[in-house]
Amino acid sequence: MKKMKTTTTLAVMAVALAAISSCSNDHENSVQPAAKYITVNTSIGRMTRVATDADGSQHFEADDQISVYAWTGKATEFDFNSLVVNNSINTYNGKTWTASPQMLWADQGSEHYFIGIHPAKTQIASAVTDLTADSYTLDATNQAASDLLVATNLKGWSATTAPGGMVDLEFDHVMAKLIVNLKFRTQWGSTPTVQSVTAQNAATTATVNYLEKTVTADGAAKENISLTALATPQADNALSYASIMVPQSGFHTIIIRIGGKDYTYTHSGDIKLESGKYTTVDLIVGRDRIELGDVTVNDWQKGDVIDGGEAVD
């Protein structure tokens, strides 16, 4: 699977800065003129939720939004209440992006550090109050909203050093994804109607550190998560189901319900659910039992394989 990557430029509107320069004569010739606006150049690494064209190219969809935060001082230390940019919502209209409130540099020379979050934090209830410890709750019924992407730029750009005033933000997935593929023994005659595929006893809440792009699951809150049927099954499979998941350990069991009967697969160890990776579980369903093909954990390109296993009703 090829790594998919796309770049989209965000033209971010901003007010003009007051140009007060304190540069010494030694630096005047080496410093570029201060940029008038903050602009953000974004890219999305690994597998992404953006739309994909027939030719394989990818793009954001109209009405997509990101939240942008910026601060000065030190890259790993900031006062949340003194952010230079505090949750500026950038909205895409299909051609350009518009920021609200407008983003601007604090001054010409200070180094700025940036965090971007997708989907944007547009609701008061979802507002971030701590960029190093934000609460997350999985909503399996809203896969797009649950698929959290985070970007950081801690290089320390300023109004005079950012190329053309542009700051790069590369977004990565920080949640995990589970895909369950189903094949059926010939004893079924044809593909049966599957009522549900469920990830049993999985963590659904977590704490997110946007600065470090890390996720810590809340082990106390566990639920049964219904996976969503994919419109197009993965290659050589009869049916495929998937869901965004909280990265976690201690997840073992998948339940398939057919004709009112539950077929349960329990792995001997953890079924790995890792940040920025997707785990694929291939199951072969008979009328009496489920056999495991294999479990693969992929960093959107490659991963390890767990062989063996069997499920019973």
PDB file of C-alpha atoms in Angstrom:
ATOM      1  CA  MET A   1       0.000   0.000   0.000  1.00  0.00           C
ATOM      2  CA  LYS A   2       1.564   3.277  -1.082  1.00  0.00           C
ATOM      3  CA  LYS A   3       1.897   6.119   1.298  1.00  0.00           C
ATOM      4  CA  MET A   4      -0.648   8.740   0.361  1.00  0.00           C
ATOM      5  CA  LYS A   5       0.282  12.346   0.800  1.00  0.00           C
ATOM      6  CA  THR A   6      -1.184  15.578  -0.444  1.00  0.00           C
ATOM      7  CA  THR A   7      -0.467  19.241   0.031  1.00  0.00           C
ATOM      8  CA  THR A   8      -3.071  21.961   0.146  1.00  0.00           C
ATOM      9  CA  THR A   9      -2.268  25.640   0.741  1.00  0.00           C
ATOM     10  CA  LEU A  10      -4.365  27.551   3.230  1.00  0.00           C
ATOM     11  CA  ALA A  11      -4.608  31.231   2.373  1.00  0.00           C
ATOM     12  CA  VAL A  12      -5.277  32.660   5.819  1.00  0.00           C
ATOM     13  CA  MET A  13      -6.594  36.226   6.033  1.00  0.00           C
ATOM     14  CA  ALA A  14      -4.991  38.416   8.722  1.00  0.00           C
ATOM     15  CA  VAL A  15      -4.678  42.064   9.718  1.00  0.00           C
ATOM     16  CA  ALA A  16      -1.489  43.989   9.005  1.00  0.00           C
ATOM     17  CA  LEU A  17       1.191  43.980  11.686  1.00  0.00           C
ATOM     18  CA  ALA A  18       2.740  47.074  13.240  1.00  0.00           C
ATOM     19  CA  ALA A  19       6.285  46.934  11.857  1.00  0.00           C
ATOM     20  CA  ILE A  20       8.481  47.809  14.837  1.00  0.00           C
ATOM     21  CA  SER A  21      11.992  46.515  14.245  1.00  0.00           C
ATOM     22  CA  SER A  22      14.597  46.105  16.966  1.00  0.00           C
ATOM     23  CA  CYS A  23      17.190  44.368  14.763  1.00  0.00           C
ATOM     24  CA  SER A  24      20.784  45.526  15.081  1.00  0.00           C
ATOM     25  CA  ASN A  25      22.791  46.683  12.078  1.00  0.00           C
ATOM     26  CA  ASP A  26      24.584  43.318  12.056  1.00  0.00           C
ATOM     27  CA  HIS A  27      21.307  41.547  11.245  1.00  0.00           C
ATOM     28  CA  GLU A  28      19.524  44.062   9.050  1.00  0.00           C
ATOM     29  CA  ASN A  29      21.048  42.753   5.826  1.00  0.00           C
ATOM     30  CA  SER A  30      20.399  39.067   6.589  1.00  0.00           C
ATOM     31  CA  VAL A  31      16.770  39.288   7.682  1.00  0.00           C
ATOM     32  CA  GLN A  32      14.026  39.151   5.054  1.00  0.00           C
ATOM     33  CA  PRO A  33      11.202  41.718   5.165  1.00  0.00           C
ATOM     34  CA  ALA A  34       8.546  40.724   7.691  1.00  0.00           C
ATOM     35  CA  ALA A  35       5.601  38.820   6.246  1.00  0.00           C
ATOM     36  CA  LYS A  36       2.343  40.724   6.331  1.00  0.00           C
ATOM     37  CA  TYR A  37       0.170  37.700   7.064  1.00  0.00           C
ATOM     38  CA  ILE A  38       0.482  34.285   8.677  1.00  0.00           C
ATOM     39  CA  THR A  39      -0.217  31.629   6.051  1.00  0.00           C
ATOM     40  CA  VAL A  40      -0.268  27.900   6.634  1.00  0.00           C
ATOM     41  CA  ASN A  41       0.840  25.207   4.214  1.00  0.00           C
ATOM     42  CA  THR A  42      -0.756  21.879   5.171  1.00  0.00           C
ATOM     43  CA  SER A  43      -0.138  18.282   4.225  1.00  0.00           C
ATOM     44  CA  ILE A  44      -1.618  15.026   5.430  1.00  0.00           C
ATOM     45  CA  GLY A  45       0.630  12.067   6.091  1.00  0.00           C
ATOM     46  CA  ARG A  46      -0.380   8.391   5.974  1.00  0.00           C
ATOM     47  CA  MET A  47      -3.947   7.301   5.322  1.00  0.00           C
ATOM     48  CA  THR A  48      -6.388  10.205   5.441  1.00  0.00           C
ATOM     49  CA  ARG A  49     -10.071  10.956   5.581  1.00  0.00           C
ATOM     50  CA  VAL A  50      -9.927  13.548   2.802  1.00  0.00           C
ATOM     51  CA  ALA A  51     -11.708  12.879  -0.471  1.00  0.00           C
ATOM     52  CA  THR A  52      -9.923  10.822  -3.132  1.00  0.00           C
ATOM     53  CA  ASP A  53     -10.393  11.407  -6.848  1.00  0.00           C
ATOM     54  CA  ALA A  54     -10.540   8.657  -9.482  1.00  0.00           C
ATOM     55  CA  ASP A  55      -6.906   9.343 -10.400  1.00  0.00           C
ATOM     56  CA  GLY A  56      -5.817   8.802  -6.795  1.00  0.00           C
ATOM     57  CA  SER A  57      -5.218  12.469  -5.968  1.00  0.00           C
ATOM     58  CA  GLN A  58      -6.596  13.705  -2.651  1.00  0.00           C
ATOM     59  CA  HIS A  59      -8.062  16.919  -1.408  1.00  0.00           C
ATOM     60  CA  PHE A  60      -9.965  18.452   1.443  1.00  0.00           C
ATOM     61  CA  GLU A  61     -13.687  18.735   0.943  1.00  0.00           C
ATOM     62  CA  ALA A  62     -15.652  21.962   1.077  1.00  0.00           C
ATOM     63  CA  ASP A  63     -16.603  22.968   4.625  1.00  0.00           C
ATOM     64  CA  ASP A  64     -13.689  21.032   6.186  1.00  0.00           C
ATOM     65  CA  GLN A  65     -12.226  22.917   9.125  1.00  0.00           C
ATOM     66  CA  ILE A  66      -9.063  22.890  11.222  1.00  0.00           C
ATOM     67  CA  SER A  67      -8.220  24.565  14.522  1.00  0.00           C
ATOM     68  CA  VAL A  68      -4.891  26.411  14.724  1.00  0.00           C
ATOM     69  CA  TYR A  69      -2.984  27.399  17.871  1.00  0.00           C
ATOM     70  CA  ALA A  70       0.293  29.359  18.104  1.00  0.00           C
ATOM     71  CA  TRP A  71       2.528  30.639  20.879  1.00  0.00           C
ATOM     72  CA  THR A  72       5.929  32.243  21.458  1.00  0.00           C
ATOM     73  CA  GLY A  73       8.657  31.566  24.011  1.00  0.00           C
ATOM     74  CA  LYS A  74       9.721  27.914  24.084  1.00  0.00           C
ATOM     75  CA  ALA A  75       8.534  25.090  21.843  1.00  0.00           C
ATOM     76  CA  THR A  76       7.611  22.763  24.706  1.00  0.00           C
ATOM     77  CA  GLU A  77       6.457  25.361  27.221  1.00  0.00           C
ATOM     78  CA  PHE A  78       3.497  27.665  26.843  1.00  0.00           C
ATOM     79  CA  ASP A  79       0.833  29.465  28.814  1.00  0.00           C
ATOM     80  CA  PHE A  80      -2.491  28.426  27.302  1.00  0.00           C
ATOM     81  CA  ASN A  81      -4.067  31.720  28.355  1.00  0.00           C
ATOM     82  CA  SER A  82      -1.402  33.694  26.477  1.00  0.00           C
ATOM     83  CA  LEU A  83      -1.583  32.021  23.069  1.00  0.00           C
ATOM     84  CA  VAL A  84      -0.858  34.261  20.102  1.00  0.00           C
ATOM     85  CA  VAL A  85      -3.420  32.277  18.096  1.00  0.00           C
ATOM     86  CA  ASN A  86      -6.095  30.515  20.151  1.00  0.00           C
ATOM     87  CA  ASN A  87      -8.327  28.165  18.167  1.00  0.00           C
ATOM     88  CA  SER A  88      -8.504  30.084  14.913  1.00  0.00           C
ATOM     89  CA  ILE A  89     -11.031  28.107  12.845  1.00  0.00           C
ATOM     90  CA  ASN A  90      -9.860  27.746   9.245  1.00  0.00           C
ATOM     91  CA  THR A  91     -12.675  26.785   6.866  1.00  0.00           C
ATOM     92  CA  TYR A  92     -12.231  25.472   3.329  1.00  0.00           C
ATOM     93  CA  ASN A  93     -14.723  26.498   0.641  1.00  0.00           C
ATOM     94  CA  GLY A  94     -13.419  24.159  -2.033  1.00  0.00           C
ATOM     95  CA  LYS A  95     -10.762  26.595  -3.299  1.00  0.00           C
ATOM     96  CA  THR A  96      -9.417  28.675  -0.423  1.00  0.00           C
ATOM     97  CA  TRP A  97      -9.305  28.707   3.380  1.00  0.00           C
ATOM     98  CA  THR A  98     -10.544  31.510   5.608  1.00  0.00           C
ATOM     99  CA  ALA A  99      -9.544  31.938   9.260  1.00  0.00           C
ATOM    100  CA  SER A 100     -11.776  33.216  12.051  1.00  0.00           C
ATOM    101  CA  PRO A 101     -10.527  34.996  14.055  1.00  0.00           C
ATOM    102  CA  GLN A 102      -7.791  36.257  11.765  1.00  0.00           C
ATOM    103  CA  MET A 103      -4.269  35.017  12.553  1.00  0.00           C
ATOM    104  CA  LEU A 104      -1.279  37.361  12.869  1.00  0.00           C
ATOM    105  CA  TRP A 105       2.282  37.311  14.120  1.00  0.00           C
ATOM    106  CA  ALA A 106       2.836  38.649  17.636  1.00  0.00           C
ATOM    107  CA  ASP A 107       5.773  40.709  16.326  1.00  0.00           C
ATOM    108  CA  GLN A 108       8.451  40.510  13.652  1.00  0.00           C
ATOM    109  CA  GLY A 109      11.214  38.678  15.472  1.00  0.00           C
ATOM    110  CA  SER A 110       9.686  36.274  18.017  1.00  0.00           C
ATOM    111  CA  GLU A 111       9.791  32.571  17.204  1.00  0.00           C
ATOM    112  CA  HIS A 112       6.299  31.077  16.894  1.00  0.00           C
ATOM    113  CA  TYR A 113       5.248  27.457  17.417  1.00  0.00           C
ATOM    114  CA  PHE A 114       2.102  25.889  15.979  1.00  0.00           C
ATOM    115  CA  ILE A 115      -0.442  23.123  16.566  1.00  0.00           C
ATOM    116  CA  GLY A 116      -3.239  22.193  14.166  1.00  0.00           C
ATOM    117  CA  ILE A 117      -6.215  19.936  14.943  1.00  0.00           C
ATOM    118  CA  HIS A 118      -8.705  18.304  12.591  1.00  0.00           C
ATOM    119  CA  PRO A 119     -11.684  18.197  12.938  1.00  0.00           C
ATOM    120  CA  ALA A 120     -11.818  21.753  14.257  1.00  0.00           C
ATOM    121  CA  LYS A 121     -12.912  22.525  17.793  1.00  0.00           C
ATOM    122  CA  THR A 122     -15.940  24.574  16.786  1.00  0.00           C
ATOM    123  CA  GLN A 123     -18.240  23.825  19.708  1.00  0.00           C
ATOM    124  CA  ILE A 124     -17.893  25.230  23.211  1.00  0.00           C
ATOM    125  CA  ALA A 125     -18.283  21.744  24.637  1.00  0.00           C
ATOM    126  CA  SER A 126     -15.303  20.518  22.621  1.00  0.00           C
ATOM    127  CA  ALA A 127     -13.039  23.520  23.235  1.00  0.00           C
ATOM    128  CA  VAL A 128      -9.473  22.670  24.221  1.00  0.00           C
ATOM    129  CA  THR A 129      -8.425  23.957  27.638  1.00  0.00           C
ATOM    130  CA  ASP A 130      -5.106  22.082  27.829  1.00  0.00           C
ATOM    131  CA  LEU A 131      -3.126  21.258  24.690  1.00  0.00           C
ATOM    132  CA  THR A 132      -1.173  18.608  26.607  1.00  0.00           C
ATOM    133  CA  ALA A 133      -4.150  16.870  28.241  1.00  0.00           C
ATOM    134  CA  ASP A 134      -7.397  17.105  26.283  1.00  0.00           C
ATOM    135  CA  SER A 135     -10.313  14.709  26.760  1.00  0.00           C
ATOM    136  CA  TYR A 136     -11.401  12.520  23.827  1.00  0.00           C
ATOM    137  CA  THR A 137     -14.500  10.333  23.485  1.00  0.00           C
ATOM    138  CA  LEU A 138     -14.977   7.963  20.561  1.00  0.00           C
ATOM    139  CA  ASP A 139     -18.276   8.262  18.686  1.00  0.00           C
ATOM    140  CA  ALA A 140     -18.423   5.150  16.497  1.00  0.00           C
ATOM    141  CA  THR A 141     -21.526   6.526  14.766  1.00  0.00           C
ATOM    142  CA  ASN A 142     -19.521   9.536  13.535  1.00  0.00           C
ATOM    143  CA  GLN A 143     -16.310   8.188  12.043  1.00  0.00           C
ATOM    144  CA  ALA A 144     -15.227  11.492  10.493  1.00  0.00           C
ATOM    145  CA  ALA A 145     -15.464  13.346  13.793  1.00  0.00           C
ATOM    146  CA  SER A 146     -13.695  10.556  15.679  1.00  0.00           C
ATOM    147  CA  ASP A 147     -10.771  10.390  13.245  1.00  0.00           C
ATOM    148  CA  LEU A 148      -8.483  12.858  15.027  1.00  0.00           C
ATOM    149  CA  LEU A 149      -5.575  14.350  13.050  1.00  0.00           C
ATOM    150  CA  VAL A 150      -2.909  16.498  14.704  1.00  0.00           C
ATOM    151  CA  ALA A 151      -0.138  18.662  13.238  1.00  0.00           C
ATOM    152  CA  THR A 152       2.741  20.401  14.995  1.00  0.00           C
ATOM    153  CA  ASN A 153       5.426  22.786  13.809  1.00  0.00           C
ATOM    154  CA  LEU A 154       7.950  23.486  16.552  1.00  0.00           C
ATOM    155  CA  LYS A 155      10.751  24.870  14.359  1.00  0.00           C
ATOM    156  CA  GLY A 156      10.228  28.389  15.646  1.00  0.00           C
ATOM    157  CA  TRP A 157       9.289  30.446  12.606  1.00  0.00           C
ATOM    158  CA  SER A 158       8.975  34.222  12.886  1.00  0.00           C
ATOM    159  CA  ALA A 159       7.443  36.878  10.685  1.00  0.00           C
ATOM    160  CA  THR A 160      10.895  37.504   9.170  1.00  0.00           C
ATOM    161  CA  THR A 161      12.141  33.892   8.825  1.00  0.00           C
ATOM    162  CA  ALA A 162       9.072  31.933   7.702  1.00  0.00           C
ATOM    163  CA  PRO A 163       9.472  31.523   3.914  1.00  0.00           C
ATOM    164  CA  GLY A 164       6.968  33.916   2.450  1.00  0.00           C
ATOM    165  CA  GLY A 165       5.310  34.035   5.850  1.00  0.00           C
ATOM    166  CA  MET A 166       4.225  30.413   5.385  1.00  0.00           C
ATOM    167  CA  VAL A 167       4.265  27.775   8.129  1.00  0.00           C
ATOM    168  CA  ASP A 168       4.098  24.038   7.324  1.00  0.00           C
ATOM    169  CA  LEU A 169       1.647  21.823   9.216  1.00  0.00           C
ATOM    170  CA  GLU A 170       1.703  18.076   8.533  1.00  0.00           C
ATOM    171  CA  PHE A 171      -1.286  16.252   9.989  1.00  0.00           C
ATOM    172  CA  ASP A 172      -1.048  12.675  11.256  1.00  0.00           C
ATOM    173  CA  HIS A 173      -3.685  10.303  12.582  1.00  0.00           C
ATOM    174  CA  VAL A 174      -3.356   9.833  16.339  1.00  0.00           C
ATOM    175  CA  MET A 175      -6.199   7.352  16.779  1.00  0.00           C
ATOM    176  CA  ALA A 176      -6.110   3.723  15.627  1.00  0.00           C
ATOM    177  CA  LYS A 177      -8.321   1.968  13.100  1.00  0.00           C
ATOM    178  CA  LEU A 178      -9.717  -1.573  13.184  1.00  0.00           C
ATOM    179  CA  ILE A 179     -10.720  -3.421  10.010  1.00  0.00           C
ATOM    180  CA  VAL A 180     -12.403  -6.845  10.154  1.00  0.00           C
ATOM    181  CA  ASN A 181     -12.536  -8.840   6.914  1.00  0.00           C
ATOM    182  CA  LEU A 182     -14.916 -11.784   6.543  1.00  0.00           C
ATOM    183  CA  LYS A 183     -14.804 -14.816   4.282  1.00  0.00           C
ATOM    184  CA  PHE A 184     -17.406 -17.603   4.449  1.00  0.00           C
ATOM    185  CA  ARG A 185     -17.075 -21.372   4.098  1.00  0.00           C
ATOM    186  CA  THR A 186     -18.917 -22.984   1.170  1.00  0.00           C
ATOM    187  CA  GLN A 187     -21.259 -24.657   3.662  1.00  0.00           C
ATOM    188  CA  TRP A 188     -23.163 -21.339   3.810  1.00  0.00           C
ATOM    189  CA  GLY A 189     -24.073 -21.673   0.130  1.00  0.00           C
ATOM    190  CA  SER A 190     -23.786 -17.898  -0.287  1.00  0.00           C
ATOM    191  CA  THR A 191     -22.753 -14.896   1.751  1.00  0.00           C
ATOM    192  CA  PRO A 192     -25.101 -14.779   4.774  1.00  0.00           C
ATOM    193  CA  THR A 193     -26.659 -11.625   6.158  1.00  0.00           C
ATOM    194  CA  VAL A 194     -24.419 -10.316   8.916  1.00  0.00           C
ATOM    195  CA  GLN A 195     -26.401  -8.470  11.566  1.00  0.00           C
ATOM    196  CA  SER A 196     -23.415  -6.897  13.303  1.00  0.00           C
ATOM    197  CA  VAL A 197     -19.671  -6.996  13.877  1.00  0.00           C
ATOM    198  CA  THR A 198     -18.670  -5.812  17.343  1.00  0.00           C
ATOM    199  CA  ALA A 199     -15.389  -4.996  19.071  1.00  0.00           C
ATOM    200  CA  GLN A 200     -16.099  -6.202  22.599  1.00  0.00           C
ATOM    201  CA  ASN A 201     -14.948  -4.446  25.754  1.00  0.00           C
ATOM    202  CA  ALA A 202     -12.819  -1.722  24.151  1.00  0.00           C
ATOM    203  CA  ALA A 203     -11.755   1.626  25.594  1.00  0.00           C
ATOM    204  CA  THR A 204     -13.727   4.568  24.209  1.00  0.00           C
ATOM    205  CA  THR A 205     -12.239   7.542  26.100  1.00  0.00           C
ATOM    206  CA  ALA A 206      -8.703   8.892  26.249  1.00  0.00           C
ATOM    207  CA  THR A 207      -6.462  11.864  27.002  1.00  0.00           C
ATOM    208  CA  VAL A 208      -4.693  13.483  24.045  1.00  0.00           C
ATOM    209  CA  ASN A 209      -1.401  15.386  24.216  1.00  0.00           C
ATOM    210  CA  TYR A 210      -1.437  17.470  21.027  1.00  0.00           C
ATOM    211  CA  LEU A 211       2.081  18.772  21.600  1.00  0.00           C
ATOM    212  CA  GLU A 212       3.542  15.241  21.598  1.00  0.00           C
ATOM    213  CA  LYS A 213       0.835  13.621  19.411  1.00  0.00           C
ATOM    214  CA  THR A 214       0.214  10.939  22.040  1.00  0.00           C
ATOM    215  CA  VAL A 215      -3.002   9.269  23.219  1.00  0.00           C
ATOM    216  CA  THR A 216      -3.540   7.594  26.612  1.00  0.00           C
ATOM    217  CA  ALA A 217      -6.618   5.360  26.877  1.00  0.00           C
ATOM    218  CA  ASP A 218      -8.889   5.481  29.911  1.00  0.00           C
ATOM    219  CA  GLY A 219      -8.954   1.821  30.925  1.00  0.00           C
ATOM    220  CA  ALA A 220     -12.002   2.283  33.137  1.00  0.00           C
ATOM    221  CA  ALA A 221     -14.405   3.237  30.333  1.00  0.00           C
ATOM    222  CA  LYS A 222     -14.951   0.238  28.051  1.00  0.00           C
ATOM    223  CA  GLU A 223     -17.831  -0.509  25.720  1.00  0.00           C
ATOM    224  CA  ASN A 224     -18.890  -2.764  22.857  1.00  0.00           C
ATOM    225  CA  ILE A 225     -18.239  -0.883  19.615  1.00  0.00           C
ATOM    226  CA  SER A 226     -20.262  -1.646  16.488  1.00  0.00           C
ATOM    227  CA  LEU A 227     -18.129  -1.557  13.342  1.00  0.00           C
ATOM    228  CA  THR A 228     -19.433  -0.010  10.132  1.00  0.00           C
ATOM    229  CA  ALA A 229     -19.809  -2.112   6.968  1.00  0.00           C
ATOM    230  CA  LEU A 230     -17.584  -0.872   4.138  1.00  0.00           C
ATOM    231  CA  ALA A 231     -19.357  -0.252   0.842  1.00  0.00           C
ATOM    232  CA  THR A 232     -16.541  -2.054  -0.968  1.00  0.00           C
ATOM    233  CA  PRO A 233     -14.982  -5.049   0.837  1.00  0.00           C
ATOM    234  CA  GLN A 234     -11.213  -5.306   0.847  1.00  0.00           C
ATOM    235  CA  ALA A 235      -9.745  -7.499  -1.889  1.00  0.00           C
ATOM    236  CA  ASP A 236     -10.694 -11.205  -1.827  1.00  0.00           C
ATOM    237  CA  ASN A 237     -13.137 -10.775   1.062  1.00  0.00           C
ATOM    238  CA  ALA A 238     -16.908 -11.131   1.113  1.00  0.00           C
ATOM    239  CA  LEU A 239     -17.501  -8.358   3.657  1.00  0.00           C
ATOM    240  CA  SER A 240     -15.395  -5.767   5.473  1.00  0.00           C
ATOM    241  CA  TYR A 241     -16.154  -3.734   8.587  1.00  0.00           C
ATOM    242  CA  ALA A 242     -14.191  -0.892  10.167  1.00  0.00           C
ATOM    243  CA  SER A 243     -14.093   1.680  12.936  1.00  0.00           C
ATOM    244  CA  ILE A 244     -11.799   4.313  14.360  1.00  0.00           C
ATOM    245  CA  MET A 245     -10.572   3.064  17.748  1.00  0.00           C
ATOM    246  CA  VAL A 246      -8.782   4.496  20.764  1.00  0.00           C
ATOM    247  CA  PRO A 247      -5.164   3.212  20.824  1.00  0.00           C
ATOM    248  CA  GLN A 248      -5.035   0.677  23.647  1.00  0.00           C
ATOM    249  CA  SER A 249      -3.865  -2.637  25.036  1.00  0.00           C
ATOM    250  CA  GLY A 250      -6.088  -5.352  26.478  1.00  0.00           C
ATOM    251  CA  PHE A 251      -8.432  -5.653  23.489  1.00  0.00           C
ATOM    252  CA  HIS A 252      -9.007  -9.318  22.538  1.00  0.00           C
ATOM    253  CA  THR A 253     -12.526 -10.091  21.274  1.00  0.00           C
ATOM    254  CA  ILE A 254     -14.612  -9.635  18.103  1.00  0.00           C
ATOM    255  CA  ILE A 255     -18.226 -10.849  17.871  1.00  0.00           C
ATOM    256  CA  ILE A 256     -20.034 -11.547  14.586  1.00  0.00           C
ATOM    257  CA  ARG A 257     -23.811 -11.935  14.742  1.00  0.00           C
ATOM    258  CA  ILE A 258     -25.512 -13.970  11.998  1.00  0.00           C
ATOM    259  CA  GLY A 259     -29.115 -15.143  12.152  1.00  0.00           C
ATOM    260  CA  GLY A 260     -29.393 -14.293  15.830  1.00  0.00           C
ATOM    261  CA  LYS A 261     -26.332 -16.382  16.688  1.00  0.00           C
ATOM    262  CA  ASP A 262     -23.060 -14.894  17.983  1.00  0.00           C
ATOM    263  CA  TYR A 263     -19.753 -16.156  16.628  1.00  0.00           C
ATOM    264  CA  THR A 264     -16.924 -15.048  18.919  1.00  0.00           C
ATOM    265  CA  TYR A 265     -13.245 -14.726  18.159  1.00  0.00           C
ATOM    266  CA  THR A 266     -10.946 -14.159  21.150  1.00  0.00           C
ATOM    267  CA  HIS A 267      -7.268 -13.657  20.447  1.00  0.00           C
ATOM    268  CA  SER A 268      -4.740 -15.306  22.761  1.00  0.00           C
ATOM    269  CA  GLY A 269      -2.945 -11.976  23.222  1.00  0.00           C
ATOM    270  CA  ASP A 270      -3.756  -8.355  22.552  1.00  0.00           C
ATOM    271  CA  ILE A 271      -5.186  -7.353  19.201  1.00  0.00           C
ATOM    272  CA  LYS A 272      -2.932  -4.341  18.785  1.00  0.00           C
ATOM    273  CA  LEU A 273      -4.579  -0.961  18.387  1.00  0.00           C
ATOM    274  CA  GLU A 274      -1.803   1.583  17.922  1.00  0.00           C
ATOM    275  CA  SER A 275      -1.778   5.312  17.297  1.00  0.00           C
ATOM    276  CA  GLY A 276      -1.497   6.175  13.610  1.00  0.00           C
ATOM    277  CA  LYS A 277      -1.854   2.544  12.539  1.00  0.00           C
ATOM    278  CA  TYR A 278      -4.612   0.277  11.318  1.00  0.00           C
ATOM    279  CA  THR A 279      -5.108  -3.305  12.423  1.00  0.00           C
ATOM    280  CA  THR A 280      -6.672  -5.769   9.990  1.00  0.00           C
ATOM    281  CA  VAL A 281      -8.248  -8.987  11.299  1.00  0.00           C
ATOM    282  CA  ASP A 282      -9.061 -11.610   8.644  1.00  0.00           C
ATOM    283  CA  LEU A 283     -11.669 -14.153   9.751  1.00  0.00           C
ATOM    284  CA  ILE A 284     -13.039 -17.217   7.948  1.00  0.00           C
ATOM    285  CA  VAL A 285     -16.589 -17.971   9.098  1.00  0.00           C
ATOM    286  CA  GLY A 286     -18.046 -21.469   9.087  1.00  0.00           C
ATOM    287  CA  ARG A 287     -21.419 -22.572  10.456  1.00  0.00           C
ATOM    288  CA  ASP A 288     -19.764 -24.127  13.489  1.00  0.00           C
ATOM    289  CA  ARG A 289     -16.774 -21.911  14.125  1.00  0.00           C
ATOM    290  CA  ILE A 290     -14.633 -18.987  12.968  1.00  0.00           C
ATOM    291  CA  GLU A 291     -11.031 -19.472  11.934  1.00  0.00           C
ATOM    292  CA  LEU A 292      -8.441 -16.726  11.987  1.00  0.00           C
ATOM    293  CA  GLY A 293      -6.630 -16.011   8.760  1.00  0.00           C
ATOM    294  CA  ASP A 294      -4.232 -13.488  10.264  1.00  0.00           C
ATOM    295  CA  VAL A 295      -3.986 -10.178  12.077  1.00  0.00           C
ATOM    296  CA  THR A 296      -1.854  -7.464  10.542  1.00  0.00           C
ATOM    297  CA  VAL A 297      -0.819  -4.160  12.078  1.00  0.00           C
ATOM    298  CA  ASN A 298       0.161  -1.607   9.447  1.00  0.00           C
ATOM    299  CA  ASP A 299       1.755   1.788   9.646  1.00  0.00           C
ATOM    300  CA  TRP A 300      -0.367   2.552   6.586  1.00  0.00           C
ATOM    301  CA  GLN A 301       2.274   0.612   4.623  1.00  0.00           C
ATOM    302  CA  LYS A 302       3.747  -2.314   6.522  1.00  0.00           C
ATOM    303  CA  GLY A 303       3.469  -4.131   9.828  1.00  0.00           C
ATOM    304  CA  ASP A 304       3.713  -7.410  11.678  1.00  0.00           C
ATOM    305  CA  VAL A 305       1.492 -10.480  11.374  1.00  0.00           C
ATOM    306  CA  ILE A 306       0.004 -12.621  14.153  1.00  0.00           C
ATOM    307  CA  ASP A 307      -0.760 -16.154  12.936  1.00  0.00           C
ATOM    308  CA  GLY A 308      -3.066 -18.826  14.326  1.00  0.00           C
ATOM    309  CA  GLY A 309      -6.256 -18.758  16.367  1.00  0.00           C
ATOM    310  CA  GLU A 310      -9.809 -20.036  16.355  1.00  0.00           C
ATOM    311  CA  ALA A 311     -13.245 -18.787  17.366  1.00  0.00           C
ATOM    312  CA  VAL A 312     -16.228 -20.765  18.676  1.00  0.00           C
ATOM    313  CA  ASP A 313     -19.902 -20.016  19.202  1.00  0.00           C
TER     314      ASP A 313
END
